[in-house]
Amino acid sequence: MKKLISIAVMVIMAGVALSAEGQQESEFGQGLRNGTGRGAGVAAAGRGNGPGRAAAGQQGGSYGFDSRFTEDLKLVMTDAEGGDLSAEEREGLLFMWQEEKLARDVYQELYGTWNLPVFRNIAQSEQQHMESVDMLLDAYGLEKAGTDEAGVYGDKELNRLYADLTARGKTSVVEALKVGALIEDLDIHDLQQNLELTDNDDIRILYQNLMKGSRNHLRAFLRQLDREGIEYEARYISPEYLKKILSINRETAVIRDPEYVL
């Protein structure tokens, strides 16, 4: 599971700088999940208010997780079939809590810098993600590493990744939005990989709903980048999957099917 954090080393060593408008972003390093760094996505998200885009002035609103949604999800997971955990399933759950926390912490810091509601709202949603993962950690008797303190994780490489992302996000509003989009791009990729490693319905339903939330977050960041005239090129999910995400404006209902496919 050390491969899950290989991106942190790659990011810091490469000194990646997110590109200005019209320039392709530098490679962001290997994937958190498997270290292979698909880097497959090079599809532009497109401009304008086409399918999957809200009107330019739309900001804030629901990003797929709130307290009511989280409670409904917990009920669904409680009713779902669980089972004994493999080592990969245990490590996957523990790491997803830290990855959701990383996203929350970065967005909170960037909201403090730029005062953009999109960061505040999605940070709140990431807190709900963490609480949803917490439920299964408790159910399986797993103790998470690290604390709730911002920028502090069970692995020092994640601490360095937090510092790198926040530093780059503070250079400009556009760079901050690119950091947000990149985090969600990577989060979706990691969740896709983790789904392949479990056959427990409760874990699969959790991952399906976390991924749905991340798709909503990605849409929100891309709307903001669109307003700045910036096209985002996916780095971890496939071009086809990004196109499918953007064909839908927003996903809201709890996913109850562990085998759900967007």
XYZ file of C-alpha atoms in Angstrom:
262
model
C 0.000 0.000 0.000
C 3.024 2.245 0.051
C 2.374 2.612 -3.656
C -0.714 4.600 -2.710
C 1.443 7.557 -1.782
C 4.026 7.333 -4.536
C 2.559 10.440 -6.143
C 3.758 12.564 -3.226
C 7.390 11.812 -3.952
C 6.913 12.332 -7.688
C 5.186 15.673 -7.207
C 7.819 17.103 -4.938
C 10.803 15.814 -6.924
C 9.377 16.956 -10.239
C 8.450 20.396 -8.927
C 5.366 20.340 -11.111
C 3.926 23.715 -12.038
C 0.363 23.805 -13.293
C 0.187 25.430 -16.711
C -1.147 28.814 -17.707
C -4.066 29.084 -20.136
C -3.485 27.321 -23.437
C -0.506 25.314 -22.175
C -0.670 21.640 -21.343
C -0.195 20.803 -17.693
C 3.010 19.054 -16.703
C 2.773 15.418 -15.691
C 1.674 15.158 -12.096
C 3.463 11.940 -11.252
C 2.197 8.485 -10.491
C -1.270 7.542 -9.225
C -1.902 7.352 -5.520
C -3.616 4.035 -5.863
C -1.236 1.814 -7.792
C 1.831 3.853 -8.670
C 1.290 3.282 -12.372
C 0.307 6.861 -13.077
C -2.095 6.194 -15.940
C -1.871 9.822 -16.996
C -4.311 8.648 -19.624
C -6.610 11.592 -19.716
C -5.762 14.293 -22.181
C -9.287 15.189 -23.193
C -10.243 18.809 -22.928
C -13.351 19.414 -20.878
C -14.638 21.914 -23.396
C -15.912 25.423 -22.976
C -19.264 27.077 -22.719
C -22.446 25.850 -21.076
C -22.897 22.631 -22.979
C -24.068 19.302 -21.520
C -23.070 18.853 -17.936
C -22.332 22.554 -17.386
C -24.396 24.839 -15.241
C -24.862 28.462 -16.166
C -21.711 30.483 -15.728
C -23.009 32.303 -12.704
C -23.899 29.157 -10.784
C -21.729 28.512 -7.785
C -22.129 26.769 -4.499
C -25.157 24.559 -3.954
C -25.155 20.823 -3.307
C -22.076 18.835 -4.250
C -23.611 15.450 -3.552
C -22.987 15.093 0.195
C -24.738 16.839 3.061
C -25.817 15.665 6.513
C -29.115 14.168 5.293
C -27.406 12.400 2.399
C -24.735 11.024 4.738
C -27.352 9.641 7.125
C -29.195 7.985 4.221
C -25.929 6.507 2.978
C -25.140 5.123 6.422
C -28.504 3.361 6.472
C -27.851 1.846 3.054
C -24.379 0.660 4.087
C -25.770 -0.829 7.306
C -28.191 -2.949 5.282
C -25.543 -3.983 2.770
C -23.686 -7.271 3.044
C -20.218 -7.083 4.520
C -17.604 -9.746 5.104
C -14.079 -10.443 6.214
C -11.564 -7.912 4.959
C -8.499 -8.684 2.922
C -5.310 -6.749 3.572
C -5.964 -4.678 0.440
C -9.483 -3.839 1.592
C -8.241 -2.737 5.011
C -5.488 -0.597 3.574
C -7.832 0.838 0.952
C -10.364 2.000 3.541
C -7.692 3.504 5.765
C -6.095 5.313 2.882
C -9.372 6.664 1.476
C -10.045 8.389 4.795
C -6.681 10.130 4.542
C -7.224 11.040 0.888
C -10.617 12.584 1.655
C -9.006 14.472 4.529
C -6.245 15.734 2.240
C -8.866 17.143 -0.121
C -10.761 18.777 2.751
C -7.637 20.315 4.221
C -6.405 21.708 0.893
C -9.808 23.208 0.076
C -10.143 24.801 3.491
C -6.743 26.417 3.085
C -7.521 27.652 -0.419
C -10.867 29.032 0.701
C -9.023 31.010 3.349
C -6.773 32.405 0.625
C -9.281 33.167 -2.134
C -12.658 33.264 -0.353
C -14.274 31.336 -3.215
C -17.471 29.565 -2.064
C -16.675 26.538 -4.235
C -13.767 25.674 -1.892
C -15.818 26.187 1.256
C -18.723 24.098 -0.033
C -16.623 21.226 -1.303
C -14.529 21.202 1.889
C -17.765 20.686 3.810
C -18.667 17.847 1.471
C -15.249 16.260 2.001
C -15.911 16.317 5.747
C -19.052 14.276 5.068
C -16.964 11.899 2.959
C -14.614 11.407 5.906
C -17.496 10.694 8.255
C -18.911 8.120 5.838
C -15.578 6.306 5.669
C -15.389 6.556 9.464
C -18.550 4.479 9.740
C -16.969 1.494 8.022
C -13.663 1.950 9.838
C -15.586 1.689 13.107
C -17.681 -1.236 11.872
C -14.554 -3.196 10.951
C -12.574 -2.126 14.004
C -9.927 -0.256 12.004
C -7.962 2.559 13.616
C -7.038 5.375 11.257
C -3.610 6.962 11.273
C -3.040 10.645 11.849
C -5.310 13.197 13.447
C -8.019 15.602 12.341
C -5.532 18.469 12.354
C -5.189 20.079 8.923
C -2.098 19.002 7.001
C -1.215 16.225 9.448
C -1.424 12.627 8.188
C -0.234 9.185 9.119
C 2.407 9.299 6.417
C 4.931 12.111 6.087
C 4.714 12.041 2.281
C 1.065 13.098 2.489
C 2.153 15.956 4.729
C 4.547 17.071 1.997
C 1.872 16.648 -0.675
C -0.485 18.878 1.303
C 2.207 21.560 1.521
C 2.934 21.296 -2.216
C -0.698 21.520 -3.320
C -1.582 24.400 -1.035
C 1.536 26.352 -2.026
C 0.726 26.039 -5.722
C -2.933 26.762 -5.146
C -2.022 30.039 -3.482
C -0.208 31.396 -6.534
C -3.433 32.370 -8.334
C -7.161 31.671 -8.424
C -6.766 29.674 -11.637
C -3.997 27.538 -10.140
C -6.167 26.928 -7.077
C -9.049 25.720 -9.251
C -6.671 23.496 -11.228
C -5.436 21.973 -7.980
C -9.049 21.249 -7.018
C -9.822 19.632 -10.370
C -6.643 17.565 -10.221
C -7.419 16.284 -6.716
C -10.881 15.142 -7.807
C -9.543 13.620 -11.021
C -7.081 11.582 -8.981
C -9.622 10.725 -6.291
C -11.994 9.254 -8.880
C -9.137 7.209 -10.341
C -8.158 5.842 -6.928
C -11.754 4.934 -6.099
C -12.105 3.123 -9.412
C -9.006 1.097 -8.545
C -10.211 0.329 -5.022
C -13.586 -0.841 -6.333
C -11.762 -3.554 -8.253
C -10.175 -4.836 -5.034
C -13.311 -5.519 -2.999
C -16.409 -7.691 -3.277
C -17.949 -6.475 0.001
C -21.197 -4.702 -0.829
C -20.920 -2.187 2.013
C -17.456 -1.067 0.874
C -18.489 -0.977 -2.766
C -21.533 1.179 -1.975
C -19.334 3.538 0.031
C -16.825 3.856 -2.819
C -19.593 4.306 -5.397
C -21.013 7.234 -3.438
C -17.621 8.782 -2.715
C -16.894 8.619 -6.426
C -20.240 10.194 -7.233
C -19.383 13.039 -4.861
C -15.994 13.483 -6.517
C -17.626 13.620 -9.938
C -19.837 16.448 -8.665
C -16.799 18.218 -7.235
C -14.942 17.897 -10.519
C -17.910 19.363 -12.395
C -17.964 22.304 -9.993
C -14.265 23.076 -10.421
C -14.496 22.767 -14.200
C -17.407 25.214 -14.274
C -15.229 27.708 -12.450
C -12.286 27.094 -14.768
C -14.615 27.487 -17.725
C -15.518 30.947 -16.467
C -11.801 31.763 -16.498
C -11.483 30.512 -20.077
C -9.418 27.466 -19.054
C -9.807 23.969 -20.456
C -8.929 21.141 -18.068
C -7.220 18.025 -19.377
C -7.823 14.914 -17.289
C -4.646 13.296 -15.976
C -5.846 10.049 -14.371
C -9.349 9.207 -15.520
C -9.838 8.426 -19.200
C -10.948 11.041 -21.745
C -14.092 8.999 -22.331
C -14.963 8.927 -18.652
C -14.448 12.671 -18.305
C -16.777 13.229 -21.242
C -19.379 11.014 -19.605
C -19.079 12.937 -16.333
C -19.610 16.240 -18.127
C -22.669 14.914 -19.956
C -24.536 15.025 -16.621
C -25.151 18.259 -14.753
C -25.181 16.804 -11.244
C -25.809 13.505 -9.430
C -27.859 13.625 -6.258
C -29.462 10.373 -5.090
C -27.709 7.806 -2.905
C -26.287 4.985 -5.027
C -27.651 1.741 -3.604
C -26.343 -0.717 -6.187
C -22.795 -1.966 -5.407
C -22.381 -2.805 -9.106
C -23.487 0.639 -10.341
C -21.812 1.945 -13.478
C -22.129 5.579 -14.562
